[in-house]
PDB file of C-alpha atoms in Angstrom:
ATOM      1  CA  UNK A   1      45.117  26.134 -71.660  1.00 60.00           C
ATOM      2  CA  UNK A   2      44.125  24.318 -68.468  1.00 78.00           C
ATOM      3  CA  UNK A   3      47.224  25.060 -66.335  1.00 89.00           C
ATOM      4  CA  UNK A   4      47.500  21.396 -65.346  1.00 94.00           C
ATOM      5  CA  UNK A   5      50.959  19.885 -65.008  1.00 95.00           C
ATOM      6  CA  UNK A   6      49.843  16.284 -65.323  1.00 94.00           C
ATOM      7  CA  UNK A   7      47.263  14.169 -67.053  1.00 94.00           C
ATOM      8  CA  UNK A   8      44.892  11.685 -65.504  1.00 93.00           C
ATOM      9  CA  UNK A   9      46.222   8.151 -65.705  1.00 89.00           C
ATOM     10  CA  UNK A  10      44.487   4.917 -66.640  1.00 90.00           C
ATOM     11  CA  UNK A  11      43.928   4.041 -62.958  1.00 90.00           C
ATOM     12  CA  UNK A  12      41.151   6.627 -62.742  1.00 93.00           C
ATOM     13  CA  UNK A  13      39.413   5.420 -65.896  1.00 91.00           C
ATOM     14  CA  UNK A  14      39.484   1.852 -64.579  1.00 91.00           C
ATOM     15  CA  UNK A  15      37.963   3.044 -61.300  1.00 91.00           C
ATOM     16  CA  UNK A  16      35.250   4.890 -63.216  1.00 88.00           C
ATOM     17  CA  UNK A  17      34.397   1.791 -65.241  1.00 88.00           C
ATOM     18  CA  UNK A  18      33.869  -0.205 -62.040  1.00 92.00           C
ATOM     19  CA  UNK A  19      31.965   2.463 -60.072  1.00 94.00           C
ATOM     20  CA  UNK A  20      30.156   4.652 -62.597  1.00 94.00           C
ATOM     21  CA  UNK A  21      27.011   5.125 -60.473  1.00 95.00           C
ATOM     22  CA  UNK A  22      29.062   6.393 -57.539  1.00 95.00           C
ATOM     23  CA  UNK A  23      31.050   8.712 -59.789  1.00 95.00           C
ATOM     24  CA  UNK A  24      27.818  10.234 -61.126  1.00 96.00           C
ATOM     25  CA  UNK A  25      26.586  10.869 -57.581  1.00 97.00           C
ATOM     26  CA  UNK A  26      29.916  12.477 -56.721  1.00 97.00           C
ATOM     27  CA  UNK A  27      29.686  14.616 -59.842  1.00 97.00           C
ATOM     28  CA  UNK A  28      26.371  16.056 -58.616  1.00 97.00           C
ATOM     29  CA  UNK A  29      27.997  16.900 -55.274  1.00 97.00           C
ATOM     30  CA  UNK A  30      30.936  18.550 -57.088  1.00 97.00           C
ATOM     31  CA  UNK A  31      28.587  20.809 -59.057  1.00 97.00           C
ATOM     32  CA  UNK A  32      26.819  21.821 -55.840  1.00 97.00           C
ATOM     33  CA  UNK A  33      30.139  22.574 -54.135  1.00 97.00           C
ATOM     34  CA  UNK A  34      31.355  24.574 -57.140  1.00 97.00           C
ATOM     35  CA  UNK A  35      28.252  26.768 -56.938  1.00 98.00           C
ATOM     36  CA  UNK A  36      28.929  27.281 -53.227  1.00 98.00           C
ATOM     37  CA  UNK A  37      32.539  28.316 -53.862  1.00 98.00           C
ATOM     38  CA  UNK A  38      31.447  30.910 -56.413  1.00 98.00           C
ATOM     39  CA  UNK A  39      28.747  32.214 -54.067  1.00 98.00           C
ATOM     40  CA  UNK A  40      31.259  32.535 -51.213  1.00 98.00           C
ATOM     41  CA  UNK A  41      33.547  34.557 -53.466  1.00 98.00           C
ATOM     42  CA  UNK A  42      30.666  36.978 -54.084  1.00 98.00           C
ATOM     43  CA  UNK A  43      30.186  37.406 -50.329  1.00 97.00           C
ATOM     44  CA  UNK A  44      33.883  37.965 -49.658  1.00 97.00           C
ATOM     45  CA  UNK A  45      34.708  40.254 -52.581  1.00 98.00           C
ATOM     46  CA  UNK A  46      31.410  42.112 -53.011  1.00 97.00           C
ATOM     47  CA  UNK A  47      33.152  45.360 -53.973  1.00 97.00           C
ATOM     48  CA  UNK A  48      34.684  43.766 -57.110  1.00 97.00           C
ATOM     49  CA  UNK A  49      31.928  44.250 -59.679  1.00 97.00           C
ATOM     50  CA  UNK A  50      33.450  42.097 -62.417  1.00 98.00           C
ATOM     51  CA  UNK A  51      34.137  39.257 -59.990  1.00 98.00           C
ATOM     52  CA  UNK A  52      30.569  39.389 -58.651  1.00 98.00           C
ATOM     53  CA  UNK A  53      29.043  39.364 -62.113  1.00 98.00           C
ATOM     54  CA  UNK A  54      31.264  36.490 -63.261  1.00 98.00           C
ATOM     55  CA  UNK A  55      30.603  34.493 -60.096  1.00 98.00           C
ATOM     56  CA  UNK A  56      26.838  35.019 -60.451  1.00 98.00           C
ATOM     57  CA  UNK A  57      27.045  33.510 -63.923  1.00 97.00           C
ATOM     58  CA  UNK A  58      29.140  30.608 -62.646  1.00 98.00           C
ATOM     59  CA  UNK A  59      26.746  29.973 -59.730  1.00 98.00           C
ATOM     60  CA  UNK A  60      23.881  29.716 -62.213  1.00 97.00           C
ATOM     61  CA  UNK A  61      25.778  27.387 -64.530  1.00 97.00           C
ATOM     62  CA  UNK A  62      26.975  25.143 -61.700  1.00 97.00           C
ATOM     63  CA  UNK A  63      23.461  24.851 -60.281  1.00 98.00           C
ATOM     64  CA  UNK A  64      22.153  24.089 -63.763  1.00 97.00           C
ATOM     65  CA  UNK A  65      24.785  21.339 -64.064  1.00 97.00           C
ATOM     66  CA  UNK A  66      23.773  20.040 -60.622  1.00 98.00           C
ATOM     67  CA  UNK A  67      20.168  19.780 -61.829  1.00 98.00           C
ATOM     68  CA  UNK A  68      21.271  18.074 -65.060  1.00 97.00           C
ATOM     69  CA  UNK A  69      23.264  15.454 -63.152  1.00 97.00           C
ATOM     70  CA  UNK A  70      20.373  14.926 -60.731  1.00 98.00           C
ATOM     71  CA  UNK A  71      18.045  14.398 -63.726  1.00 97.00           C
ATOM     72  CA  UNK A  72      20.526  11.944 -65.219  1.00 97.00           C
ATOM     73  CA  UNK A  73      20.629  10.024 -61.932  1.00 98.00           C
ATOM     74  CA  UNK A  74      16.825   9.935 -61.766  1.00 98.00           C
ATOM     75  CA  UNK A  75      16.517   8.633 -65.338  1.00 96.00           C
ATOM     76  CA  UNK A  76      18.937   5.855 -64.463  1.00 96.00           C
ATOM     77  CA  UNK A  77      17.220   4.973 -61.190  1.00 97.00           C
ATOM     78  CA  UNK A  78      20.296   5.926 -59.149  1.00 97.00           C
ATOM     79  CA  UNK A  79      19.284   7.412 -55.800  1.00 97.00           C
ATOM     80  CA  UNK A  80      21.117  10.614 -54.897  1.00 97.00           C
ATOM     81  CA  UNK A  81      22.739  10.347 -51.490  1.00 97.00           C
ATOM     82  CA  UNK A  82      25.539  11.710 -49.376  1.00 96.00           C
ATOM     83  CA  UNK A  83      29.001  10.430 -50.183  1.00 95.00           C
ATOM     84  CA  UNK A  84      32.266  10.778 -48.382  1.00 93.00           C
ATOM     85  CA  UNK A  85      34.228  13.201 -50.578  1.00 90.00           C
ATOM     86  CA  UNK A  86      37.727  12.551 -51.804  1.00 92.00           C
ATOM     87  CA  UNK A  87      40.481  14.418 -49.997  1.00 93.00           C
ATOM     88  CA  UNK A  88      41.457  16.345 -53.155  1.00 95.00           C
ATOM     89  CA  UNK A  89      39.458  19.545 -52.607  1.00 94.00           C
ATOM     90  CA  UNK A  90      40.178  19.798 -48.899  1.00 95.00           C
ATOM     91  CA  UNK A  91      43.895  19.292 -49.480  1.00 96.00           C
ATOM     92  CA  UNK A  92      43.949  22.014 -52.131  1.00 97.00           C
ATOM     93  CA  UNK A  93      42.010  24.400 -49.879  1.00 96.00           C
ATOM     94  CA  UNK A  94      44.604  23.873 -47.122  1.00 97.00           C
ATOM     95  CA  UNK A  95      47.096  25.643 -49.416  1.00 98.00           C
ATOM     96  CA  UNK A  96      45.151  28.910 -49.395  1.00 98.00           C
ATOM     97  CA  UNK A  97      47.114  31.607 -47.634  1.00 98.00           C
ATOM     98  CA  UNK A  98      45.373  33.511 -44.837  1.00 97.00           C
ATOM     99  CA  UNK A  99      46.243  37.154 -45.534  1.00 98.00           C
ATOM    100  CA  UNK A 100      44.676  39.272 -48.268  1.00 97.00           C
ATOM    101  CA  UNK A 101      45.293  39.816 -51.136  1.00 98.00           C
ATOM    102  CA  UNK A 102      47.158  36.459 -51.228  1.00 98.00           C
ATOM    103  CA  UNK A 103      44.046  34.738 -49.929  1.00 98.00           C
ATOM    104  CA  UNK A 104      41.937  36.041 -52.828  1.00 98.00           C
ATOM    105  CA  UNK A 105      44.564  34.955 -55.356  1.00 98.00           C
ATOM    106  CA  UNK A 106      44.782  31.473 -53.858  1.00 98.00           C
ATOM    107  CA  UNK A 107      41.026  31.009 -53.547  1.00 98.00           C
ATOM    108  CA  UNK A 108      40.568  31.886 -57.201  1.00 98.00           C
ATOM    109  CA  UNK A 109      43.500  29.777 -58.390  1.00 98.00           C
ATOM    110  CA  UNK A 110      42.483  26.722 -56.368  1.00 98.00           C
ATOM    111  CA  UNK A 111      38.991  27.021 -57.870  1.00 98.00           C
ATOM    112  CA  UNK A 112      40.585  27.353 -61.319  1.00 97.00           C
ATOM    113  CA  UNK A 113      42.583  24.155 -60.866  1.00 97.00           C
ATOM    114  CA  UNK A 114      39.570  22.183 -59.667  1.00 97.00           C
ATOM    115  CA  UNK A 115      37.648  23.392 -62.731  1.00 96.00           C
ATOM    116  CA  UNK A 116      40.600  22.529 -64.972  1.00 96.00           C
ATOM    117  CA  UNK A 117      40.802  18.983 -63.585  1.00 96.00           C
ATOM    118  CA  UNK A 118      37.039  18.580 -63.980  1.00 95.00           C
ATOM    119  CA  UNK A 119      37.328  19.774 -67.567  1.00 93.00           C
ATOM    120  CA  UNK A 120      40.084  17.278 -68.294  1.00 95.00           C
ATOM    121  CA  UNK A 121      38.106  14.465 -66.697  1.00 95.00           C
ATOM    122  CA  UNK A 122      34.913  15.374 -68.565  1.00 95.00           C
ATOM    123  CA  UNK A 123      36.885  15.109 -71.813  1.00 94.00           C
ATOM    124  CA  UNK A 124      38.141  11.674 -70.767  1.00 94.00           C
ATOM    125  CA  UNK A 125      34.636  10.541 -69.904  1.00 94.00           C
ATOM    126  CA  UNK A 126      33.348  11.821 -73.243  1.00 94.00           C
ATOM    127  CA  UNK A 127      36.052   9.808 -74.997  1.00 94.00           C
ATOM    128  CA  UNK A 128      36.115   6.599 -72.961  1.00 91.00           C
ATOM    129  CA  UNK A 129      32.728   5.825 -71.413  1.00 91.00           C
ATOM    130  CA  UNK A 130      30.834   3.169 -73.352  1.00 89.00           C
ATOM    131  CA  UNK A 131      27.416   4.742 -72.727  1.00 91.00           C
ATOM    132  CA  UNK A 132      26.475   7.090 -75.607  1.00 93.00           C
ATOM    133  CA  UNK A 133      24.262   9.305 -73.429  1.00 93.00           C
ATOM    134  CA  UNK A 134      27.092   9.853 -70.958  1.00 94.00           C
ATOM    135  CA  UNK A 135      29.624  10.538 -73.727  1.00 93.00           C
ATOM    136  CA  UNK A 136      27.373  13.278 -75.108  1.00 94.00           C
ATOM    137  CA  UNK A 137      26.595  14.610 -71.633  1.00 94.00           C
ATOM    138  CA  UNK A 138      30.254  15.025 -70.682  1.00 94.00           C
ATOM    139  CA  UNK A 139      31.216  16.441 -74.068  1.00 92.00           C
ATOM    140  CA  UNK A 140      28.565  19.103 -73.484  1.00 90.00           C
ATOM    141  CA  UNK A 141      29.967  20.095 -70.085  1.00 91.00           C
ATOM    142  CA  UNK A 142      33.592  20.361 -71.177  1.00 85.00           C
ATOM    143  CA  UNK A 143      33.403  23.896 -72.580  1.00 86.00           C
ATOM    144  CA  UNK A 144      31.803  25.525 -69.541  1.00 88.00           C
ATOM    145  CA  UNK A 145      34.384  24.007 -67.188  1.00 88.00           C
ATOM    146  CA  UNK A 146      37.206  25.365 -69.378  1.00 88.00           C
ATOM    147  CA  UNK A 147      35.530  28.784 -69.359  1.00 93.00           C
ATOM    148  CA  UNK A 148      35.233  28.709 -65.559  1.00 96.00           C
ATOM    149  CA  UNK A 149      38.919  27.836 -65.217  1.00 95.00           C
ATOM    150  CA  UNK A 150      39.894  30.773 -67.421  1.00 96.00           C
ATOM    151  CA  UNK A 151      37.589  33.173 -65.557  1.00 97.00           C
ATOM    152  CA  UNK A 152      39.060  32.264 -62.170  1.00 98.00           C
ATOM    153  CA  UNK A 153      42.630  32.818 -63.402  1.00 98.00           C
ATOM    154  CA  UNK A 154      41.684  36.140 -65.010  1.00 98.00           C
ATOM    155  CA  UNK A 155      39.961  37.330 -61.824  1.00 98.00           C
ATOM    156  CA  UNK A 156      42.990  36.419 -59.697  1.00 98.00           C
ATOM    157  CA  UNK A 157      44.772  39.168 -61.627  1.00 98.00           C
ATOM    158  CA  UNK A 158      42.502  41.696 -59.898  1.00 97.00           C
ATOM    159  CA  UNK A 159      44.455  40.987 -56.715  1.00 98.00           C
ATOM    160  CA  UNK A 160      48.048  40.533 -57.943  1.00 98.00           C
ATOM    161  CA  UNK A 161      50.265  41.121 -60.947  1.00 98.00           C
ATOM    162  CA  UNK A 162      50.335  38.762 -63.919  1.00 97.00           C
ATOM    163  CA  UNK A 163      53.781  37.539 -62.874  1.00 98.00           C
ATOM    164  CA  UNK A 164      52.652  36.845 -59.304  1.00 98.00           C
ATOM    165  CA  UNK A 165      49.507  35.043 -60.445  1.00 98.00           C
ATOM    166  CA  UNK A 166      51.440  32.972 -62.997  1.00 97.00           C
ATOM    167  CA  UNK A 167      54.054  31.974 -60.416  1.00 98.00           C
ATOM    168  CA  UNK A 168      51.475  31.027 -57.801  1.00 98.00           C
ATOM    169  CA  UNK A 169      49.403  29.129 -60.366  1.00 98.00           C
ATOM    170  CA  UNK A 170      52.494  27.103 -61.316  1.00 97.00           C
ATOM    171  CA  UNK A 171      53.206  26.361 -57.636  1.00 98.00           C
ATOM    172  CA  UNK A 172      49.629  25.284 -56.914  1.00 98.00           C
ATOM    173  CA  UNK A 173      49.410  23.295 -60.137  1.00 97.00           C
ATOM    174  CA  UNK A 174      52.531  21.323 -59.201  1.00 97.00           C
ATOM    175  CA  UNK A 175      50.947  20.390 -55.869  1.00 97.00           C
ATOM    176  CA  UNK A 176      47.643  19.574 -57.570  1.00 97.00           C
ATOM    177  CA  UNK A 177      49.503  17.191 -59.865  1.00 96.00           C
ATOM    178  CA  UNK A 178      51.048  15.453 -56.853  1.00 96.00           C
ATOM    179  CA  UNK A 179      47.616  15.024 -55.287  1.00 95.00           C
ATOM    180  CA  UNK A 180      46.258  13.514 -58.498  1.00 94.00           C
ATOM    181  CA  UNK A 181      49.261  11.192 -58.754  1.00 93.00           C
ATOM    182  CA  UNK A 182      48.730  10.000 -55.169  1.00 91.00           C
ATOM    183  CA  UNK A 183      45.086   9.343 -55.997  1.00 87.00           C
ATOM    184  CA  UNK A 184      42.354   8.438 -53.605  1.00 86.00           C
ATOM    185  CA  UNK A 185      40.829   5.016 -52.968  1.00 87.00           C
ATOM    186  CA  UNK A 186      37.311   6.365 -53.441  1.00 86.00           C
ATOM    187  CA  UNK A 187      35.806   6.424 -56.949  1.00 88.00           C
ATOM    188  CA  UNK A 188      35.317  10.179 -57.215  1.00 93.00           C
ATOM    189  CA  UNK A 189      35.508  12.839 -59.894  1.00 92.00           C
ATOM    190  CA  UNK A 190      38.763  14.043 -58.310  1.00 92.00           C
ATOM    191  CA  UNK A 191      40.243  10.804 -56.954  1.00 84.00           C
TER     192      UNK A 191
END
């Protein structure tokens, strides 16, 4: 369902256990960035009505999630601040081809993989975090992230055939799995 070729290993869960506050701050930043990605897709592909409608919904949901994480931080007395991001997103975005319609396909598929990894990690948090509030919080976010992943893959098919999209998704997913395996020293949602 999620188009991921690997699963998160125990290293990430151990990092989360040691740096939960920082992970929550990073999660808020990820939701903000996800809203920005969807908004940029509206600007670039304004003539695609279905894409614009779907992205408008995703922008709203991502901003709602951003507000929910900010509220969670406030309740816990964790000040929201800038964080150095992991290299994961930037490295995936470097794979986006420059010429249309390949660029549209890649932008949508990279977004789909980021959503898929978030979905997988939210499930892990819901299953492994000791804090009951956080378990419930992440269980509640899982479904929308899976829906976003599916929407991005479906919309990529507006720009290329099913076979082309499936092949490119497999290629990008293999690279995404390598990035996750390499990890990142920072305790981040995608490290």
